[in-house]
PDB file of C-alpha atoms and ligand atoms in Angstrom:
ATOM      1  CA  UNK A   1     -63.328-122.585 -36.483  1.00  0.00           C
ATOM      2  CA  UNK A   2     -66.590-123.630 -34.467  1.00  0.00           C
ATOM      3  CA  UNK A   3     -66.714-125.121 -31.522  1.00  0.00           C
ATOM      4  CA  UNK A   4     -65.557-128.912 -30.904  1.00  0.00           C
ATOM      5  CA  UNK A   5     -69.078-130.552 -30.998  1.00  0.00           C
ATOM      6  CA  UNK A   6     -68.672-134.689 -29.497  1.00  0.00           C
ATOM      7  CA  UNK A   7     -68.766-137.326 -31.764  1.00  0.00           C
ATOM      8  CA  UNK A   8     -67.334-134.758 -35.135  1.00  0.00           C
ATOM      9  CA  UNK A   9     -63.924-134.840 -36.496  1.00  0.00           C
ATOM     10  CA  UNK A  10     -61.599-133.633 -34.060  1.00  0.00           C
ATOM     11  CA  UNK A  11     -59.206-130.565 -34.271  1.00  0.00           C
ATOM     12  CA  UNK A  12     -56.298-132.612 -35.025  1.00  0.00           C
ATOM     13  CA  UNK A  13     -58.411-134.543 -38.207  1.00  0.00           C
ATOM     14  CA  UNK A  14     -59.740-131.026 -39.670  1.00  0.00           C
ATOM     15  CA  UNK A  15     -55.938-129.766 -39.554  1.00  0.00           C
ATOM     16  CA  UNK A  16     -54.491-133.240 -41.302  1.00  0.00           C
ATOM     17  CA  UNK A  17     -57.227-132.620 -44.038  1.00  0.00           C
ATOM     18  CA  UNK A  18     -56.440-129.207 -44.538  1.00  0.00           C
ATOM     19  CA  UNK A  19     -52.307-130.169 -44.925  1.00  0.00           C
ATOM     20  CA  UNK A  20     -54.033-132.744 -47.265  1.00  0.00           C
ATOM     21  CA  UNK A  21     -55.983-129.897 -49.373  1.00  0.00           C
ATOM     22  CA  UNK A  22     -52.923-127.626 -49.254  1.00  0.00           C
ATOM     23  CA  UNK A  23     -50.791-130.405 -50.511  1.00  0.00           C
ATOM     24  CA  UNK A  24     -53.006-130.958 -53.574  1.00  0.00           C
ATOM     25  CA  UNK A  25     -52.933-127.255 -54.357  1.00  0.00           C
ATOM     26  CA  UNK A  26     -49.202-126.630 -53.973  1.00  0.00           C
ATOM     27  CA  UNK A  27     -48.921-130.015 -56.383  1.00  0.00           C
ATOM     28  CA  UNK A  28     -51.465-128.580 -58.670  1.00  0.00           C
ATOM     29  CA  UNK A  29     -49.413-124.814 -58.600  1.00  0.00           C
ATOM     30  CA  UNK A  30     -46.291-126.582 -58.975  1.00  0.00           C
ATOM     31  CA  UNK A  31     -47.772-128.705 -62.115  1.00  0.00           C
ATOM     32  CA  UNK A  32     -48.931-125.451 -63.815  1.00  0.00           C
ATOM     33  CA  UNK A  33     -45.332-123.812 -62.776  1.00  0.00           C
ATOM     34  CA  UNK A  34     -43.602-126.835 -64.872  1.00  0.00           C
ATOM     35  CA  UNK A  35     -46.409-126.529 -67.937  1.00  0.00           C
ATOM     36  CA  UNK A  36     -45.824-122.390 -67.960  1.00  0.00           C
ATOM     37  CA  UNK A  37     -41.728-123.286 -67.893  1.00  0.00           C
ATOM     38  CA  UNK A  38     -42.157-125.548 -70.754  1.00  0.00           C
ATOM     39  CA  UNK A  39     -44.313-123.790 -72.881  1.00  0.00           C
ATOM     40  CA  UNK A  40     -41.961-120.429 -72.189  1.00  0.00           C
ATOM     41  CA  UNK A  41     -38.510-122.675 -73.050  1.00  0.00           C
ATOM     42  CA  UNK A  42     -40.669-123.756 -76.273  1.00  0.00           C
ATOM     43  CA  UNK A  43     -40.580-119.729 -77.214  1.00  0.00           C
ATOM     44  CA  UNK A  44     -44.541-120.054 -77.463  1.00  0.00           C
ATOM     45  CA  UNK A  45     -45.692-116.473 -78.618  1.00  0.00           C
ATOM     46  CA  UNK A  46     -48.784-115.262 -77.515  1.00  0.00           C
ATOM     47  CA  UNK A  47     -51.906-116.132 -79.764  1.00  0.00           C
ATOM     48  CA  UNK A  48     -54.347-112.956 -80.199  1.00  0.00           C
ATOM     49  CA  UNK A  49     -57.103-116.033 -78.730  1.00  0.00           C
ATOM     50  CA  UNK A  50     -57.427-118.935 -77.415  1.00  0.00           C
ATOM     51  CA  UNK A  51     -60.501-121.372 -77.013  1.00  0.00           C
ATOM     52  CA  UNK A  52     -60.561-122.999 -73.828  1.00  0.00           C
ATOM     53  CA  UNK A  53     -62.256-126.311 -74.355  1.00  0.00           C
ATOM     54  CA  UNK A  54     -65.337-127.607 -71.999  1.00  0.00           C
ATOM     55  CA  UNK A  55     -65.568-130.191 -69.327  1.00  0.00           C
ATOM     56  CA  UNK A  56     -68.533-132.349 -69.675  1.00  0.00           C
ATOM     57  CA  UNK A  57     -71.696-130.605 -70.859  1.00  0.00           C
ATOM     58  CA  UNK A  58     -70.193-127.263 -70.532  1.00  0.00           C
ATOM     59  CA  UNK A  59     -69.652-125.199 -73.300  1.00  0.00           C
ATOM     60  CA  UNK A  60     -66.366-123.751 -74.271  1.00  0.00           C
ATOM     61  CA  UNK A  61     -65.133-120.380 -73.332  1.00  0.00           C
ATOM     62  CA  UNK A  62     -62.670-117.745 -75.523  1.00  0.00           C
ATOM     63  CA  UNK A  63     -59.864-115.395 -73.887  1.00  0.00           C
ATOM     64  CA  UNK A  64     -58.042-113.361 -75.552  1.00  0.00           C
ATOM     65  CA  UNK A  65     -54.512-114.637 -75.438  1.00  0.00           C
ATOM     66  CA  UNK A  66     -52.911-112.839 -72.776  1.00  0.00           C
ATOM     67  CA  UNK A  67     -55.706-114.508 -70.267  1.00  0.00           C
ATOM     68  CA  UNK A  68     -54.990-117.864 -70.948  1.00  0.00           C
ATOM     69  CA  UNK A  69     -56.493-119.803 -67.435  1.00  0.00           C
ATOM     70  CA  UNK A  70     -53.791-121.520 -65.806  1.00  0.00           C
ATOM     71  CA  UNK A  71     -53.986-124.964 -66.137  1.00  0.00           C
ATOM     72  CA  UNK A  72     -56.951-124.725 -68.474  1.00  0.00           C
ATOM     73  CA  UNK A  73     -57.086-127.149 -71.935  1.00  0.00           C
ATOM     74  CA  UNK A  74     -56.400-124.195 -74.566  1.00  0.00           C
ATOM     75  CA  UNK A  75     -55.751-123.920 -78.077  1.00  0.00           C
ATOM     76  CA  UNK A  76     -55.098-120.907 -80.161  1.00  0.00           C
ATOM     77  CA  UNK A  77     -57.227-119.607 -82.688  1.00  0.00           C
ATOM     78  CA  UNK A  78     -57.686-116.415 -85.219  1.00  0.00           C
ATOM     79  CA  UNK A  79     -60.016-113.674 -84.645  1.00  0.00           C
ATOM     80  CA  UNK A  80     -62.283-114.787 -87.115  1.00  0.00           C
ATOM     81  CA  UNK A  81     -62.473-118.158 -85.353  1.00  0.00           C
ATOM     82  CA  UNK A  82     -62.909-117.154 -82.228  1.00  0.00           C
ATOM     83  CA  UNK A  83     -66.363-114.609 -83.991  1.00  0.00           C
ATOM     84  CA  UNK A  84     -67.059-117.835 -85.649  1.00  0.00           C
ATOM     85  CA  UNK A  85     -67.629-119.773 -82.458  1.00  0.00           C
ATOM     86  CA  UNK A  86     -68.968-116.713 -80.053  1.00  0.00           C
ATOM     87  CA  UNK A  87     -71.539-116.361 -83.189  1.00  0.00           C
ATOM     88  CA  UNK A  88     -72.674-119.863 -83.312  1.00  0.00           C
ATOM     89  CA  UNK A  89     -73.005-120.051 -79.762  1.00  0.00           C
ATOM     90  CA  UNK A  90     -71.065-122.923 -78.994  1.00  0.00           C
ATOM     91  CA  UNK A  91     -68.783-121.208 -76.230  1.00  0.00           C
ATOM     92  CA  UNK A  92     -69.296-118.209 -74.306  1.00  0.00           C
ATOM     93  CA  UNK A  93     -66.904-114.860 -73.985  1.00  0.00           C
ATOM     94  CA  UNK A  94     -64.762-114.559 -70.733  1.00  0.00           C
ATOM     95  CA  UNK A  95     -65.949-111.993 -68.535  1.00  0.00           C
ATOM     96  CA  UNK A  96     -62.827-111.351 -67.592  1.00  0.00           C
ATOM     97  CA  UNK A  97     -61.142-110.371 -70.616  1.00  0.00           C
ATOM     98  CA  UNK A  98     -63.994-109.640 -72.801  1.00  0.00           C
ATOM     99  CA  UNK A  99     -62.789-110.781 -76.130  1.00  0.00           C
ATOM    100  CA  UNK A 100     -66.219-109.827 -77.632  1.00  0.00           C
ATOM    101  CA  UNK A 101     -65.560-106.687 -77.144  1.00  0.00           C
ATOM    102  CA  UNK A 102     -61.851-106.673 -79.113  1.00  0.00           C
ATOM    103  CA  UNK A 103     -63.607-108.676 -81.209  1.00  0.00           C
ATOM    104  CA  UNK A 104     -66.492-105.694 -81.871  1.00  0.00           C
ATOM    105  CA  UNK A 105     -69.524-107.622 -80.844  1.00  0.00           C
ATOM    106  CA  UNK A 106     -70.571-105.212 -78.555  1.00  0.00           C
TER     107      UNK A 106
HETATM  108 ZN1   ZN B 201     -60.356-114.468 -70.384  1.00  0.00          ZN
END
């Protein structure tokens, strides 16, 4: 932490907005703890992908269905619609678990 400069927040504000941002996180966690605990009590299997849906002007993204983004608005979908949509360019492969690849893309 930098130095105290006069007329800034002080220490004690910067450490009641951090409790405030760790809060919110450990709310958020505990949100995607209760969604994961539903969806596992509904005996959801595993889809082979998922499309994860984008936020504003952002295009959509695919997983394969073992990297499903916590808290992330996801549906499942077949291997041929998840080529369908990486082919017309309307969402965008995850870099993570490179279902272009599985998908033979590549
Ligand atoms: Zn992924």
């Amino acid at each position: 932490m930098s130095e105290w400069q006069p007329g800034g927040p002080s220490r004690l504000d910067m450490l009641l907005f951090l409790e405030r941002v760790q809060e919110m996180d450990l709310a958020r966690t505990r949100e995607w703890i209760k969604r994961e605990e539903e969806r596992l009590a509904q005996g959801a299997a595993v889809p082979e992908y998922v499309a994860q849906n984008g936020s504003g002007p952002a295009m959509g993204m695919i997983h394969k269905g073992t990297c499903r983004p916590l808290g992330a608005d996801v549906h499942a979908v077949t291997a041929d619609d998840a080529r369908r949509l990486l082919h017309a360019d309307v969402t965008f492969a995850c870099q993570v678990c490179r279902p272009d690849t599985a998908l033979g893309l590549l």
